[in-house]
Every structure is written in C-alpha cells, then in structure tokens.
mmCIF file of C-alpha atoms in Angstrom:
data_model
loop_
_atom_site.group_PDB
_atom_site.id
_atom_site.type_symbol
_atom_site.label_atom_id
_atom_site.label_comp_id
_atom_site.label_asym_id
_atom_site.label_seq_id
_atom_site.Cartn_x
_atom_site.Cartn_y
_atom_site.Cartn_z
ATOM 1 C CA UNK A 1 31.867 -56.910 -82.762
ATOM 2 C CA UNK A 2 29.699 -60.173 -84.337
ATOM 3 C CA UNK A 3 28.628 -63.656 -83.858
ATOM 4 C CA UNK A 4 32.106 -65.085 -84.111
ATOM 5 C CA UNK A 5 32.508 -67.768 -86.698
ATOM 6 C CA UNK A 6 33.681 -70.757 -83.745
ATOM 7 C CA UNK A 7 30.681 -69.465 -81.585
ATOM 8 C CA UNK A 8 27.832 -70.434 -85.263
ATOM 9 C CA UNK A 9 30.548 -73.478 -85.834
ATOM 10 C CA UNK A 10 29.450 -74.593 -82.131
ATOM 11 C CA UNK A 11 25.910 -74.061 -82.409
ATOM 12 C CA UNK A 12 25.714 -76.064 -85.772
ATOM 13 C CA UNK A 13 27.996 -79.486 -83.915
ATOM 14 C CA UNK A 14 25.911 -79.120 -81.014
ATOM 15 C CA UNK A 15 22.281 -79.304 -83.177
ATOM 16 C CA UNK A 16 23.679 -82.725 -84.637
ATOM 17 C CA UNK A 17 25.381 -83.740 -81.660
ATOM 18 C CA UNK A 18 22.261 -82.963 -78.539
ATOM 19 C CA UNK A 19 22.804 -84.293 -75.889
ATOM 20 C CA UNK A 20 24.552 -84.348 -72.998
ATOM 21 C CA UNK A 21 27.946 -86.822 -73.561
ATOM 22 C CA UNK A 22 28.972 -85.003 -76.239
ATOM 23 C CA UNK A 23 28.144 -81.310 -74.941
ATOM 24 C CA UNK A 24 29.412 -82.866 -71.480
ATOM 25 C CA UNK A 25 32.901 -83.757 -73.418
ATOM 26 C CA UNK A 26 32.926 -80.203 -75.197
ATOM 27 C CA UNK A 27 31.555 -78.521 -72.273
ATOM 28 C CA UNK A 28 35.192 -75.697 -72.562
ATOM 29 C CA UNK A 29 34.561 -75.129 -76.272
ATOM 30 C CA UNK A 30 30.474 -73.916 -75.177
ATOM 31 C CA UNK A 31 32.272 -71.758 -72.385
ATOM 32 C CA UNK A 32 34.110 -70.028 -75.328
ATOM 33 C CA UNK A 33 31.536 -69.593 -77.367
ATOM 34 C CA UNK A 34 29.028 -68.755 -74.431
ATOM 35 C CA UNK A 35 31.081 -65.502 -73.920
ATOM 36 C CA UNK A 36 31.196 -64.460 -77.027
ATOM 37 C CA UNK A 37 27.636 -64.903 -76.827
ATOM 38 C CA UNK A 38 27.594 -62.068 -73.612
ATOM 39 C CA UNK A 39 30.027 -59.991 -75.247
ATOM 40 C CA UNK A 40 28.132 -59.711 -78.214
ATOM 41 C CA UNK A 41 24.674 -58.951 -75.638
ATOM 42 C CA UNK A 42 26.499 -56.081 -74.151
ATOM 43 C CA UNK A 43 27.541 -54.314 -77.269
ATOM 44 C CA UNK A 44 24.083 -54.290 -78.333
ATOM 45 C CA UNK A 45 22.847 -53.230 -74.236
ATOM 46 C CA UNK A 46 25.459 -50.754 -74.131
ATOM 47 C CA UNK A 47 24.038 -49.858 -77.659
ATOM 48 C CA UNK A 48 20.522 -49.185 -77.304
ATOM 49 C CA UNK A 49 20.653 -47.345 -73.521
ATOM 50 C CA UNK A 50 22.223 -44.753 -75.731
ATOM 51 C CA UNK A 51 18.575 -44.194 -76.916
ATOM 52 C CA UNK A 52 16.687 -45.771 -75.053
ATOM 53 C CA UNK A 53 16.095 -46.841 -70.982
ATOM 54 C CA UNK A 54 16.910 -49.783 -70.665
ATOM 55 C CA UNK A 55 16.101 -52.042 -67.391
ATOM 56 C CA UNK A 56 17.389 -55.346 -68.085
ATOM 57 C CA UNK A 57 21.512 -55.355 -65.957
ATOM 58 C CA UNK A 58 23.993 -57.227 -68.437
ATOM 59 C CA UNK A 59 24.314 -58.875 -71.871
ATOM 60 C CA UNK A 60 24.584 -62.276 -69.932
ATOM 61 C CA UNK A 61 20.992 -61.566 -68.090
ATOM 62 C CA UNK A 62 19.388 -60.874 -71.122
ATOM 63 C CA UNK A 63 20.365 -64.102 -72.436
ATOM 64 C CA UNK A 64 18.416 -67.411 -72.483
ATOM 65 C CA UNK A 65 19.675 -70.658 -71.257
ATOM 66 C CA UNK A 66 20.894 -73.293 -73.214
ATOM 67 C CA UNK A 67 19.416 -75.968 -71.290
ATOM 68 C CA UNK A 68 15.616 -76.563 -72.758
ATOM 69 C CA UNK A 69 12.343 -77.517 -69.873
ATOM 70 C CA UNK A 70 11.355 -81.408 -71.650
ATOM 71 C CA UNK A 71 9.357 -82.006 -68.698
ATOM 72 C CA UNK A 72 6.313 -81.416 -70.744
ATOM 73 C CA UNK A 73 7.542 -80.994 -74.443
ATOM 74 C CA UNK A 74 7.448 -84.888 -77.127
ATOM 75 C CA UNK A 75 11.835 -84.038 -77.790
ATOM 76 C CA UNK A 76 13.295 -84.447 -75.474
ATOM 77 C CA UNK A 77 16.899 -82.441 -76.899
ATOM 78 C CA UNK A 78 18.326 -80.980 -73.773
ATOM 79 C CA UNK A 79 20.065 -77.988 -75.633
ATOM 80 C CA UNK A 80 18.724 -74.775 -77.427
ATOM 81 C CA UNK A 81 21.452 -75.115 -80.385
ATOM 82 C CA UNK A 82 21.031 -71.188 -80.816
ATOM 83 C CA UNK A 83 21.597 -67.590 -78.527
ATOM 84 C CA UNK A 84 19.184 -65.896 -77.071
ATOM 85 C CA UNK A 85 18.054 -62.926 -75.151
ATOM 86 C CA UNK A 86 15.699 -59.641 -74.781
ATOM 87 C CA UNK A 87 16.278 -55.871 -73.100
ATOM 88 C CA UNK A 88 13.838 -54.554 -71.076
ATOM 89 C CA UNK A 89 12.772 -51.333 -71.560
ATOM 90 C CA UNK A 90 11.708 -49.061 -68.403
ATOM 91 C CA UNK A 91 7.471 -50.106 -67.171
ATOM 92 C CA UNK A 92 4.719 -48.923 -66.244
ATOM 93 C CA UNK A 93 6.451 -46.110 -68.302
ATOM 94 C CA UNK A 94 7.985 -47.167 -71.952
ATOM 95 C CA UNK A 95 6.728 -50.779 -73.221
ATOM 96 C CA UNK A 96 7.472 -53.283 -75.319
ATOM 97 C CA UNK A 97 10.080 -55.223 -75.695
ATOM 98 C CA UNK A 98 13.794 -56.330 -77.743
ATOM 99 C CA UNK A 99 14.833 -59.428 -79.272
ATOM 100 C CA UNK A 100 17.120 -61.516 -80.788
ATOM 101 C CA UNK A 101 17.807 -65.073 -82.068
ATOM 102 C CA UNK A 102 20.956 -66.339 -83.102
ATOM 103 C CA UNK A 103 20.713 -69.661 -85.151
ATOM 104 C CA UNK A 104 22.827 -71.175 -87.987
ATOM 105 C CA UNK A 105 21.454 -72.048 -90.884
ATOM 106 C CA UNK A 106 19.634 -68.447 -91.519
ATOM 107 C CA UNK A 107 17.534 -68.730 -88.779
ATOM 108 C CA UNK A 108 18.708 -65.465 -86.827
ATOM 109 C CA UNK A 109 16.564 -62.739 -85.971
ATOM 110 C CA UNK A 110 16.132 -59.589 -84.104
ATOM 111 C CA UNK A 111 13.206 -57.750 -83.952
ATOM 112 C CA UNK A 112 10.408 -57.243 -80.824
ATOM 113 C CA UNK A 113 7.724 -56.241 -80.168
ATOM 114 C CA UNK A 114 4.233 -57.501 -77.793
ATOM 115 C CA UNK A 115 3.669 -61.325 -77.580
ATOM 116 C CA UNK A 116 0.879 -62.386 -75.543
ATOM 117 C CA UNK A 117 -0.495 -59.590 -73.701
ATOM 118 C CA UNK A 118 -2.715 -59.764 -70.892
ATOM 119 C CA UNK A 119 -6.290 -59.835 -71.115
ATOM 120 C CA UNK A 120 -6.257 -55.789 -69.361
ATOM 121 C CA UNK A 121 -2.856 -54.395 -72.211
ATOM 122 C CA UNK A 122 -4.644 -56.335 -74.914
ATOM 123 C CA UNK A 123 -8.165 -54.674 -74.260
ATOM 124 C CA UNK A 124 -6.977 -51.259 -73.532
ATOM 125 C CA UNK A 125 -4.761 -51.487 -77.122
ATOM 126 C CA UNK A 126 -7.779 -52.298 -78.764
ATOM 127 C CA UNK A 127 -9.920 -49.916 -77.208
ATOM 128 C CA UNK A 128 -7.417 -47.493 -79.004
ATOM 129 C CA UNK A 129 -7.053 -49.031 -81.632
ATOM 130 C CA UNK A 130 -11.190 -48.622 -82.267
ATOM 131 C CA UNK A 131 -10.924 -45.140 -81.246
ATOM 132 C CA UNK A 132 -8.406 -44.044 -83.254
ATOM 133 C CA UNK A 133 -5.594 -46.630 -85.628
ATOM 134 C CA UNK A 134 -4.087 -43.355 -87.765
ATOM 135 C CA UNK A 135 -1.021 -43.435 -85.132
ATOM 136 C CA UNK A 136 -0.400 -47.020 -84.900
ATOM 137 C CA UNK A 137 -1.272 -47.182 -89.106
ATOM 138 C CA UNK A 138 1.360 -43.953 -89.834
ATOM 139 C CA UNK A 139 3.645 -46.128 -88.454
ATOM 140 C CA UNK A 140 3.754 -49.692 -89.378
ATOM 141 C CA UNK A 141 2.504 -48.237 -93.011
ATOM 142 C CA UNK A 142 6.252 -46.277 -93.221
ATOM 143 C CA UNK A 143 8.234 -47.452 -96.104
ATOM 144 C CA UNK A 144 11.368 -47.632 -94.023
ATOM 145 C CA UNK A 145 9.219 -50.033 -91.734
ATOM 146 C CA UNK A 146 8.287 -51.980 -94.117
ATOM 147 C CA UNK A 147 11.647 -52.322 -95.898
ATOM 148 C CA UNK A 148 12.881 -53.091 -92.285
ATOM 149 C CA UNK A 149 10.292 -55.651 -90.966
ATOM 150 C CA UNK A 150 7.682 -56.826 -94.430
ATOM 151 C CA UNK A 151 4.685 -56.094 -92.279
ATOM 152 C CA UNK A 152 3.356 -56.299 -88.489
ATOM 153 C CA UNK A 153 3.303 -60.484 -87.271
ATOM 154 C CA UNK A 154 2.190 -62.022 -84.988
ATOM 155 C CA UNK A 155 -1.704 -64.155 -84.123
ATOM 156 C CA UNK A 156 -4.682 -63.417 -84.871
ATOM 157 C CA UNK A 157 -8.313 -64.239 -84.368
ATOM 158 C CA UNK A 158 -10.373 -65.415 -86.648
ATOM 159 C CA UNK A 159 -13.212 -63.425 -86.173
ATOM 160 C CA UNK A 160 -13.617 -59.995 -84.442
ATOM 161 C CA UNK A 161 -12.548 -59.398 -80.904
ATOM 162 C CA UNK A 162 -15.438 -59.831 -77.728
ATOM 163 C CA UNK A 163 -16.969 -56.306 -78.333
ATOM 164 C CA UNK A 164 -16.308 -55.302 -81.077
ATOM 165 C CA UNK A 165 -17.986 -55.544 -85.018
ATOM 166 C CA UNK A 166 -16.826 -57.575 -87.502
ATOM 167 C CA UNK A 167 -16.830 -54.431 -89.527
ATOM 168 C CA UNK A 168 -15.817 -52.542 -88.176
ATOM 169 C CA UNK A 169 -13.171 -50.246 -90.462
ATOM 170 C CA UNK A 170 -9.921 -50.851 -87.718
ATOM 171 C CA UNK A 171 -10.309 -54.805 -87.579
ATOM 172 C CA UNK A 172 -7.421 -55.997 -89.342
ATOM 173 C CA UNK A 173 -5.399 -54.255 -85.957
ATOM 174 C CA UNK A 174 -8.531 -55.794 -83.561
ATOM 175 C CA UNK A 175 -8.066 -59.025 -84.628
ATOM 176 C CA UNK A 176 -3.956 -58.890 -83.315
ATOM 177 C CA UNK A 177 -3.113 -61.307 -80.395
ATOM 178 C CA UNK A 178 0.044 -60.154 -80.257
ATOM 179 C CA UNK A 179 2.240 -57.830 -82.393
ATOM 180 C CA UNK A 180 6.006 -57.888 -83.083
ATOM 181 C CA UNK A 181 8.259 -57.602 -86.044
ATOM 182 C CA UNK A 182 11.361 -59.280 -86.667
ATOM 183 C CA UNK A 183 14.007 -58.972 -89.909
ATOM 184 C CA UNK A 184 16.275 -61.660 -90.507
ATOM 185 C CA UNK A 185 19.452 -62.071 -91.106
ATOM 186 C CA UNK A 186 22.353 -64.539 -92.822
ATOM 187 C CA UNK A 187 24.994 -66.688 -91.346
ATOM 188 C CA UNK A 188 27.484 -64.308 -93.030
ATOM 189 C CA UNK A 189 25.798 -61.034 -91.708
ATOM 190 C CA UNK A 190 25.421 -62.859 -88.237
ATOM 191 C CA UNK A 191 29.675 -63.203 -88.583
ATOM 192 C CA UNK A 192 29.918 -60.567 -90.344
ATOM 193 C CA UNK A 193 31.919 -56.793 -88.082
ATOM 194 C CA UNK A 194 29.263 -54.754 -88.353
ATOM 195 C CA UNK A 195 26.196 -57.143 -87.027
ATOM 196 C CA UNK A 196 25.473 -54.618 -83.544
ATOM 197 C CA UNK A 197 25.370 -52.332 -85.558
ATOM 198 C CA UNK A 198 23.017 -53.161 -87.705
ATOM 199 C CA UNK A 199 21.527 -55.079 -84.957
ATOM 200 C CA UNK A 200 21.147 -52.148 -83.235
ATOM 201 C CA UNK A 201 19.838 -50.278 -86.433
ATOM 202 C CA UNK A 202 16.635 -52.327 -87.064
ATOM 203 C CA UNK A 203 15.613 -51.684 -83.086
ATOM 204 C CA UNK A 204 15.854 -48.396 -84.066
ATOM 205 C CA UNK A 205 13.298 -49.008 -86.677
ATOM 206 C CA UNK A 206 11.190 -50.363 -83.598
ATOM 207 C CA UNK A 207 11.240 -47.043 -81.454
ATOM 208 C CA UNK A 208 8.224 -45.359 -83.297
ATOM 209 C CA UNK A 209 6.397 -49.159 -83.131
ATOM 210 C CA UNK A 210 7.138 -48.677 -79.365
ATOM 211 C CA UNK A 211 5.922 -44.952 -78.951
ATOM 212 C CA UNK A 212 2.561 -45.334 -80.731
ATOM 213 C CA UNK A 213 1.787 -48.558 -78.295
ATOM 214 C CA UNK A 214 3.309 -47.432 -75.575
ATOM 215 C CA UNK A 215 0.469 -44.346 -75.719
ATOM 216 C CA UNK A 216 -1.141 -46.716 -75.776
ATOM 217 C CA UNK A 217 -0.813 -48.613 -72.524
ATOM 218 C CA UNK A 218 -0.341 -46.183 -70.612
ATOM 219 C CA UNK A 219 -3.645 -43.872 -70.585
ATOM 220 C CA UNK A 220 -7.080 -43.976 -71.201
ATOM 221 C CA UNK A 221 -9.438 -43.202 -74.415
ATOM 222 C CA UNK A 222 -9.268 -38.852 -73.081
ATOM 223 C CA UNK A 223 -5.420 -39.549 -72.587
ATOM 224 C CA UNK A 224 -4.913 -38.910 -69.199
ATOM 225 C CA UNK A 225 -2.011 -40.626 -67.801
ATOM 226 C CA UNK A 226 -2.665 -44.262 -66.395
ATOM 227 C CA UNK A 227 0.528 -44.511 -64.245
ATOM 228 C CA UNK A 228 1.071 -40.941 -62.696
ATOM 229 C CA UNK A 229 0.023 -42.208 -58.945
ATOM 230 C CA UNK A 230 2.797 -45.220 -59.684
ATOM 231 C CA UNK A 231 5.560 -45.074 -57.445
#
C-alpha cells in the first residue's frame, strides 16, 4: 500500500495553484487523491492496531483537513498541499502519539512523540528524568533508534527549567519543552508498494520511547500509579 503517484501529482498542482477557483475546478481529482490517502491511513491504523491500543476510530478520522484556517495567518493560501494525520494511544494508561506527514518534494516524515506537553506533564517528565534518566537515555542511544531517527528532537529552553540547577547531570534532557522524532522519506519511497510496511517499522521503533515516557507520566517518583483510581 502506498500513496499513488497521481495523489502526489494532485498535491504538487495544488501547491502551484493554491486558490479556491482551481480547487473547485479540480474537485473530482481531489476526491480521488483523498480516497487514496484514506486507504493509506486505514492500512497504517490496521498495522498499528496489531501492536498497540489505538483509539483513533478510522484512517479517515486520523487525517487532518486539507483546508487551512487563515484567520490569524499572513499566508492566506486556503489549502494545505499535504496529507497528514495522527493516531492516539489509549489514554490515560498509554501515552504518546503517532504522526505522519505526506508531501511531495521530499517533505514526507513519519514519527511522533510529545509535542508541547501541558505544564503538569512536562513537570512530571522532568522530575522523573532528574531522578533517573537512564531508562530514557538507554532508548535514545539505542543504535536502531539513532539509525532510524538520528536523535531526539524538539524545542528546548536556553537555560535550566525552573527548579533545576544549570549544572544538573541531566540538563541536556531537562531543557526539552517537546520530545519527538521523525524519519524522512523520499517521494520514491512514499509511492513505492512497501511504504506502509516501512512506515509501520518506524512506528515500532518508537514504542520503547513511548513505554519509558508512559512510565514517567503514569507513576509518581515512588513508582506508585497515578491512574489506578481513574475510570
């Protein structure tokens, strides 16, 4: 299963003709390309569901709208020339989210993580890291993780977060405000028959990272569950 060349061709043309008149005139081509994207998302969901507990109901529901919200943007282009979507794990017991962004021109990425966690979550993550960063370091230094993603990504503070010393031995991890990873795919890889299989392999490499972060986010510093009394 893959994104068809015609689906990517549509996105390329949309990027060059990002206006309502062109889109309306080519609505049928959009619908065909959209159905292809849904099929790929369905296949990703089916594959993920064999290994994880996913709450996203369908591939179609995973997809983000192609229509842009331009109310507060200087760029008034009405459409996003990409297929993008995400799959949610079963909260509160399982944390982390899978993400895919399919766009021509070598702009395709597959991965996921924790984007701008809320204040309580980021504090809990930092407290756990400060107490014992070994589980997380073991995951992100694994050769397979590095080969797939290159390393941990995400916006970082320029200095130590509040409550932590600048010379803390885990300061390199404590500065992260978001933690995520992505692997890039070429257009040729996205339109090849084994794209879904390869994307699922990337998602599986994420699981140890999610497992550690889930432990951080669902237990206190004494290892006692924070969710056992939640419905």
